[in-house]
């Protein structure tokens, strides 16, 4: 059984993965901030504490979910996504951990107009400080793959929810079952090197390319279309239209603009 150190284990994705990965052959050691009831209480922005945790657990892989999952100031975004990823990668290098699976986001490319099927090799186009943090974290993963030969799978997650409730989510939904399938595949894929995949279900209306994920063994089974009639029972609104303009939906709208240093 492979041992996985799972950061952000008390959160939404973390709880689902902690509960369900063991049935697929992964021993999960959860890590989260103090007071969250995780196996290990560690702030991932602290490289010394992260190093001690990795030395203690000696995992076969890291799943890195810990972070603020929405917009924040620029320093907070860089700390939450880039410094935490750097602390984990450096500890992995020091203690010989060969693989990381990272929870990136569609907001790394969220400012792209929503028009074409989006490949994983497109240029970065963040929509927020949050998106900038995810882009920089992905760059750091790539650096460690190139320099130190680790494997890093970056999953650009869409909308992790029990079910889709907006028109945009009919394209971006990632079901809990498919989340487990995706992380399991990313942990088991032979020698992925540096790989970016999109974290959505097999949505009929999906506009992010699932081929890179499928190439790693991710075989999504759910489709937001199941909920389309229910979601579309309400008339389309201005908010729906604004959210439909860019890949990042609401994050790419003016409401999400905030000063970088406040
Ligand atoms: N939920 C989504 O739809 C979605 C979409 C795209 C990307 N993501 C990414 O997936 C990851 C998990 O998202 P979520 O929805 O489960 O978020 P969440 O807020 O429910 O969980 C995040 C967890 O990380 C912990 N955490 C935050 N900062 C930490 C730190 N410095 N050290 C240790 N633990 C820390 C929190 O305590 C929390 O338990 C995030 O990185 C997020 O950006 C989520």
GROMACS .gro file of C-alpha atoms and ligand atoms in nm:
model
  306
    1UNK     CA    1   0.000   0.000   0.000
    2UNK     CA    2   0.150   0.335  -0.103
    3UNK     CA    3   0.160   0.606   0.160
    4UNK     CA    4   0.026   0.950   0.063
    5UNK     CA    5   0.075   1.272   0.258
    6UNK     CA    6  -0.243   1.474   0.190
    7UNK     CA    7  -0.228   1.846   0.269
    8UNK     CA    8  -0.552   2.036   0.323
    9UNK     CA    9  -0.706   1.710   0.446
   10UNK     CA   10  -0.977   1.884   0.652
   11UNK     CA   11  -1.116   2.076   0.353
   12UNK     CA   12  -1.382   1.991   0.098
   13UNK     CA   13  -1.164   1.793  -0.144
   14UNK     CA   14  -0.941   1.672   0.138
   15UNK     CA   15  -1.224   1.508   0.330
   16UNK     CA   16  -1.349   1.329   0.019
   17UNK     CA   17  -1.003   1.202  -0.072
   18UNK     CA   18  -0.912   1.104   0.287
   19UNK     CA   19  -1.231   0.900   0.312
   20UNK     CA   20  -1.210   0.729  -0.026
   21UNK     CA   21  -0.850   0.683  -0.138
   22UNK     CA   22  -0.778   0.405   0.117
   23UNK     CA   23  -1.025   0.173  -0.063
   24UNK     CA   24  -0.812   0.217  -0.376
   25UNK     CA   25  -0.488   0.109  -0.209
   26UNK     CA   26  -0.354   0.436  -0.066
   27UNK     CA   27  -0.263   0.485   0.297
   28UNK     CA   28  -0.350   0.850   0.367
   29UNK     CA   29  -0.182   1.067   0.629
   30UNK     CA   30  -0.375   1.393   0.655
   31UNK     CA   31  -0.213   1.729   0.723
   32UNK     CA   32  -0.389   2.059   0.789
   33UNK     CA   33  -0.362   2.373   0.998
   34UNK     CA   34  -0.373   2.343   1.379
   35UNK     CA   35  -0.726   2.304   1.513
   36UNK     CA   36  -0.856   2.118   1.207
   37UNK     CA   37  -0.831   1.768   1.355
   38UNK     CA   38  -0.586   1.633   1.096
   39UNK     CA   39  -0.329   1.358   1.165
   40UNK     CA   40  -0.060   1.627   1.147
   41UNK     CA   41  -0.106   1.994   1.239
   42UNK     CA   42   0.126   2.197   1.019
   43UNK     CA   43   0.116   2.532   0.843
   44UNK     CA   44   0.249   2.454   0.496
   45UNK     CA   45   0.391   2.805   0.462
   46UNK     CA   46   0.651   2.702   0.726
   47UNK     CA   47   0.931   2.516   0.543
   48UNK     CA   48   1.089   2.383   0.864
   49UNK     CA   49   0.762   2.234   0.989
   50UNK     CA   50   0.690   2.091   0.643
   51UNK     CA   51   1.035   1.932   0.629
   52UNK     CA   52   0.980   1.772   0.969
   53UNK     CA   53   0.640   1.637   0.861
   54UNK     CA   54   0.777   1.484   0.541
   55UNK     CA   55   1.073   1.336   0.733
   56UNK     CA   56   0.834   1.184   0.987
   57UNK     CA   57   0.580   1.041   0.740
   58UNK     CA   58   0.823   0.939   0.460
   59UNK     CA   59   0.540   0.920   0.205
   60UNK     CA   60   0.556   0.767  -0.143
   61UNK     CA   61   0.368   1.070  -0.278
   62UNK     CA   62   0.223   1.404  -0.174
   63UNK     CA   63  -0.119   1.537  -0.268
   64UNK     CA   64  -0.109   1.911  -0.214
   65UNK     CA   65  -0.453   2.068  -0.163
   66UNK     CA   66  -0.378   2.310   0.122
   67UNK     CA   67  -0.444   2.672   0.035
   68UNK     CA   68  -0.698   2.952   0.022
   69UNK     CA   69  -0.939   2.838  -0.251
   70UNK     CA   70  -1.052   3.186  -0.354
   71UNK     CA   71  -0.926   3.539  -0.423
   72UNK     CA   72  -0.700   3.711  -0.169
   73UNK     CA   73  -0.429   3.977  -0.163
   74UNK     CA   74  -0.123   3.912  -0.379
   75UNK     CA   75   0.108   3.836  -0.081
   76UNK     CA   76  -0.149   3.596   0.065
   77UNK     CA   77  -0.199   3.424  -0.270
   78UNK     CA   78   0.175   3.381  -0.323
   79UNK     CA   79   0.223   3.255   0.030
   80UNK     CA   80  -0.074   3.021   0.018
   81UNK     CA   81  -0.003   2.861  -0.320
   82UNK     CA   82   0.362   2.922  -0.412
   83UNK     CA   83   0.543   2.913  -0.076
   84UNK     CA   84   0.350   2.607   0.040
   85UNK     CA   85   0.429   2.426  -0.285
   86UNK     CA   86   0.794   2.529  -0.258
   87UNK     CA   87   0.819   2.407   0.101
   88UNK     CA   88   0.672   2.070   0.005
   89UNK     CA   89   0.887   2.028  -0.306
   90UNK     CA   90   1.204   2.109  -0.116
   91UNK     CA   91   1.115   1.864   0.161
   92UNK     CA   92   1.035   1.601  -0.103
   93UNK     CA   93   1.372   1.656  -0.268
   94UNK     CA   94   1.554   1.632   0.064
   95UNK     CA   95   1.376   1.313   0.167
   96UNK     CA   96   1.347   1.137  -0.170
   97UNK     CA   97   0.970   1.157  -0.225
   98UNK     CA   98   0.918   1.092  -0.597
   99UNK     CA   99   0.572   1.230  -0.679
  100UNK     CA  100   0.337   1.520  -0.612
  101UNK     CA  101  -0.021   1.566  -0.731
  102UNK     CA  102  -0.122   1.930  -0.710
  103UNK     CA  103  -0.463   2.095  -0.688
  104UNK     CA  104  -0.420   2.375  -0.940
  105UNK     CA  105  -0.716   2.555  -1.088
  106UNK     CA  106  -0.890   2.662  -1.406
  107UNK     CA  107  -0.814   3.015  -1.283
  108UNK     CA  108  -0.454   2.967  -1.401
  109UNK     CA  109  -0.605   3.019  -1.747
  110UNK     CA  110  -0.926   3.190  -1.638
  111UNK     CA  111  -0.886   3.509  -1.836
  112UNK     CA  112  -0.893   3.327  -2.169
  113UNK     CA  113  -1.210   3.390  -2.367
  114UNK     CA  114  -1.438   3.093  -2.350
  115UNK     CA  115  -1.452   2.994  -2.713
  116UNK     CA  116  -1.242   2.693  -2.803
  117UNK     CA  117  -1.163   2.354  -2.655
  118UNK     CA  118  -0.884   2.445  -2.418
  119UNK     CA  119  -0.571   2.231  -2.430
  120UNK     CA  120  -0.340   2.180  -2.133
  121UNK     CA  121  -0.048   2.335  -2.323
  122UNK     CA  122  -0.203   2.681  -2.357
  123UNK     CA  123  -0.019   2.984  -2.218
  124UNK     CA  124  -0.091   3.088  -1.861
  125UNK     CA  125  -0.367   3.350  -1.844
  126UNK     CA  126  -0.465   3.398  -1.479
  127UNK     CA  127  -0.783   3.585  -1.385
  128UNK     CA  128  -0.693   3.677  -1.023
  129UNK     CA  129  -0.406   3.681  -0.771
  130UNK     CA  130  -0.532   3.333  -0.690
  131UNK     CA  131  -0.476   3.234  -1.053
  132UNK     CA  132  -0.129   3.393  -1.050
  133UNK     CA  133  -0.049   3.181  -0.743
  134UNK     CA  134  -0.157   2.864  -0.924
  135UNK     CA  135   0.047   2.955  -1.236
  136UNK     CA  136   0.358   3.016  -1.024
  137UNK     CA  137   0.302   2.696  -0.828
  138UNK     CA  138   0.280   2.504  -1.156
  139UNK     CA  139   0.607   2.668  -1.270
  140UNK     CA  140   0.773   2.558  -0.946
  141UNK     CA  141   0.652   2.201  -0.999
  142UNK     CA  142   0.802   2.206  -1.349
  143UNK     CA  143   1.134   2.334  -1.213
  144UNK     CA  144   1.156   2.044  -0.967
  145UNK     CA  145   1.063   1.793  -1.239
  146UNK     CA  146   1.338   1.927  -1.466
  147UNK     CA  147   1.603   1.968  -1.198
  148UNK     CA  148   1.540   1.673  -0.973
  149UNK     CA  149   1.343   1.424  -1.182
  150UNK     CA  150   1.036   1.402  -0.962
  151UNK     CA  151   0.692   1.341  -1.113
  152UNK     CA  152   0.436   1.620  -1.082
  153UNK     CA  153   0.075   1.608  -1.198
  154UNK     CA  154  -0.104   1.942  -1.182
  155UNK     CA  155  -0.483   1.908  -1.190
  156UNK     CA  156  -0.658   2.227  -1.304
  157UNK     CA  157  -0.981   2.170  -1.117
  158UNK     CA  158  -1.310   2.318  -1.236
  159UNK     CA  159  -1.598   2.319  -0.984
  160UNK     CA  160  -1.582   2.047  -0.718
  161UNK     CA  161  -1.942   2.010  -0.599
  162UNK     CA  162  -2.200   1.746  -0.514
  163UNK     CA  163  -2.391   1.867  -0.819
  164UNK     CA  164  -2.384   2.162  -1.061
  165UNK     CA  165  -2.619   2.452  -0.985
  166UNK     CA  166  -2.528   2.716  -1.248
  167UNK     CA  167  -2.505   2.719  -1.626
  168UNK     CA  168  -2.126   2.752  -1.615
  169UNK     CA  169  -2.101   2.452  -1.387
  170UNK     CA  170  -2.270   2.240  -1.654
  171UNK     CA  171  -1.928   2.271  -1.823
  172UNK     CA  172  -1.692   2.292  -1.525
  173UNK     CA  173  -1.838   2.040  -1.278
  174UNK     CA  174  -1.608   1.783  -1.116
  175UNK     CA  175  -1.811   1.525  -0.927
  176UNK     CA  176  -1.685   1.374  -0.600
  177UNK     CA  177  -1.659   1.027  -0.762
  178UNK     CA  178  -1.456   1.164  -1.055
  179UNK     CA  179  -1.236   1.357  -0.812
  180UNK     CA  180  -1.137   1.030  -0.648
  181UNK     CA  181  -1.083   0.869  -0.991
  182UNK     CA  182  -0.864   1.159  -1.105
  183UNK     CA  183  -0.636   1.169  -0.800
  184UNK     CA  184  -0.608   0.789  -0.797
  185UNK     CA  185  -0.501   0.794  -1.164
  186UNK     CA  186  -0.252   1.074  -1.102
  187UNK     CA  187  -0.096   0.877  -0.817
  188UNK     CA  188  -0.072   0.555  -1.019
  189UNK     CA  189   0.022   0.677  -1.371
  190UNK     CA  190   0.362   0.539  -1.471
  191UNK     CA  191   0.627   0.815  -1.502
  192UNK     CA  192   0.410   1.116  -1.590
  193UNK     CA  193   0.701   1.362  -1.562
  194UNK     CA  194   0.538   1.707  -1.559
  195UNK     CA  195   0.174   1.681  -1.662
  196UNK     CA  196  -0.114   1.927  -1.657
  197UNK     CA  197  -0.465   1.785  -1.674
  198UNK     CA  198  -0.812   1.938  -1.643
  199UNK     CA  199  -1.022   1.835  -1.345
  200UNK     CA  200  -1.376   1.809  -1.478
  201UNK     CA  201  -1.622   1.528  -1.521
  202UNK     CA  202  -1.714   1.392  -1.866
  203UNK     CA  203  -1.950   1.686  -1.915
  204UNK     CA  204  -2.132   1.696  -2.249
  205UNK     CA  205  -2.079   2.075  -2.245
  206UNK     CA  206  -1.719   2.060  -2.118
  207UNK     CA  207  -1.479   2.296  -2.295
  208UNK     CA  208  -1.152   2.182  -2.143
  209UNK     CA  209  -0.968   1.899  -2.313
  210UNK     CA  210  -0.992   1.574  -2.117
  211UNK     CA  211  -0.737   1.398  -2.342
  212UNK     CA  212  -0.431   1.477  -2.124
  213UNK     CA  213  -0.613   1.334  -1.821
  214UNK     CA  214  -0.729   1.028  -2.011
  215UNK     CA  215  -0.369   0.970  -2.124
  216UNK     CA  216  -0.275   0.936  -1.755
  217UNK     CA  217  -0.560   0.693  -1.689
  218UNK     CA  218  -0.827   0.937  -1.566
  219UNK     CA  219  -1.157   0.796  -1.690
  220UNK     CA  220  -1.437   1.029  -1.575
  221UNK     CA  221  -1.783   0.871  -1.549
  222UNK     CA  222  -2.018   1.154  -1.449
  223UNK     CA  223  -2.178   1.418  -1.672
  224UNK     CA  224  -2.331   1.748  -1.556
  225UNK     CA  225  -2.588   1.709  -1.833
  226UNK     CA  226  -2.787   1.492  -1.590
  227UNK     CA  227  -2.874   1.817  -1.410
  228UNK     CA  228  -2.914   2.043  -1.716
  229UNK     CA  229  -3.296   2.054  -1.722
  230UNK     CA  230  -3.306   2.144  -1.353
  231UNK     CA  231  -3.035   2.413  -1.384
  232UNK     CA  232  -3.191   2.561  -1.698
  233UNK     CA  233  -3.544   2.569  -1.557
  234UNK     CA  234  -3.464   2.923  -1.439
  235UNK     CA  235  -3.416   3.184  -1.717
  236UNK     CA  236  -3.059   3.285  -1.801
  237UNK     CA  237  -2.946   3.598  -1.609
  238UNK     CA  238  -2.688   3.875  -1.659
  239UNK     CA  239  -2.470   3.692  -1.407
  240UNK     CA  240  -2.488   3.376  -1.618
  241UNK     CA  241  -2.391   3.576  -1.927
  242UNK     CA  242  -2.100   3.749  -1.748
  243UNK     CA  243  -1.980   3.416  -1.615
  244UNK     CA  244  -1.998   3.270  -1.964
  245UNK     CA  245  -1.752   3.517  -2.116
  246UNK     CA  246  -1.425   3.379  -1.982
  247UNK     CA  247  -1.286   3.043  -1.878
  248UNK     CA  248  -1.268   3.158  -1.515
  249UNK     CA  249  -1.634   3.257  -1.496
  250UNK     CA  250  -1.705   3.477  -1.191
  251UNK     CA  251  -1.335   3.515  -1.108
  252UNK     CA  252  -1.282   3.691  -1.441
  253UNK     CA  253  -1.553   3.949  -1.368
  254UNK     CA  254  -1.510   4.293  -1.207
  255UNK     CA  255  -1.659   4.176  -0.878
  256UNK     CA  256  -1.348   3.969  -0.816
  257UNK     CA  257  -1.103   4.256  -0.863
  258UNK     CA  258  -0.933   4.352  -0.540
  259UNK     CA  259  -0.628   4.561  -0.445
  260UNK     CA  260  -0.311   4.355  -0.445
  261UNK     CA  261  -0.166   4.482  -0.117
  262UNK     CA  262  -0.467   4.539   0.114
  263LIG     N1  263  -1.322   2.339  -0.463
  263LIG     C1  264  -1.301   2.364  -0.593
  263LIG     O1  265  -1.393   2.364  -0.675
  263LIG     C2  266  -1.161   2.393  -0.641
  263LIG     C3  267  -1.143   2.434  -0.772
  263LIG     C4  268  -1.014   2.459  -0.818
  263LIG     C5  269  -0.907   2.440  -0.734
  263LIG     N2  270  -0.927   2.402  -0.604
  263LIG     C6  271  -0.810   2.387  -0.517
  263LIG     O2  272  -0.820   2.267  -0.443
  263LIG     C7  273  -0.763   2.284  -0.315
  263LIG     C8  274  -0.862   2.242  -0.208
  263LIG     O3  275  -0.979   2.317  -0.224
  263LIG     P1  276  -1.104   2.299  -0.125
  263LIG     O4  277  -1.223   2.343  -0.201
  263LIG     O5  278  -1.101   2.163  -0.065
  263LIG     O6  279  -1.070   2.411  -0.017
  263LIG     P2  280  -1.103   2.412   0.139
  263LIG     O7  281  -1.091   2.553   0.183
  263LIG     O8  282  -1.228   2.338   0.168
  263LIG     O9  283  -0.981   2.328   0.200
  263LIG     C9  284  -0.851   2.379   0.206
  263LIG    C10  285  -0.785   2.324   0.331
  263LIG    O10  286  -0.649   2.368   0.332
  263LIG    C11  287  -0.618   2.407   0.465
  263LIG     N3  288  -0.511   2.505   0.460
  263LIG    C12  289  -0.516   2.631   0.409
  263LIG     N4  290  -0.396   2.691   0.421
  263LIG    C13  291  -0.313   2.600   0.479
  263LIG    C14  292  -0.177   2.603   0.516
  263LIG     N5  293  -0.102   2.711   0.497
  263LIG     N6  294  -0.123   2.493   0.572
  263LIG    C15  295  -0.199   2.382   0.594
  263LIG     N7  296  -0.330   2.373   0.560
  263LIG    C16  297  -0.385   2.482   0.503
  263LIG    C17  298  -0.748   2.464   0.522
  263LIG    O11  299  -0.748   2.461   0.665
  263LIG    C18  300  -0.851   2.371   0.460
  263LIG    O12  301  -0.881   2.260   0.542
  263LIG    C19  302  -0.721   2.432  -0.303
  263LIG    O13  303  -0.583   2.442  -0.331
  263LIG    C20  304  -0.802   2.498  -0.413
  263LIG    O14  305  -0.737   2.614  -0.463
  263LIG    C21  306  -1.052   2.378  -0.556
   0.00000   0.00000   0.00000
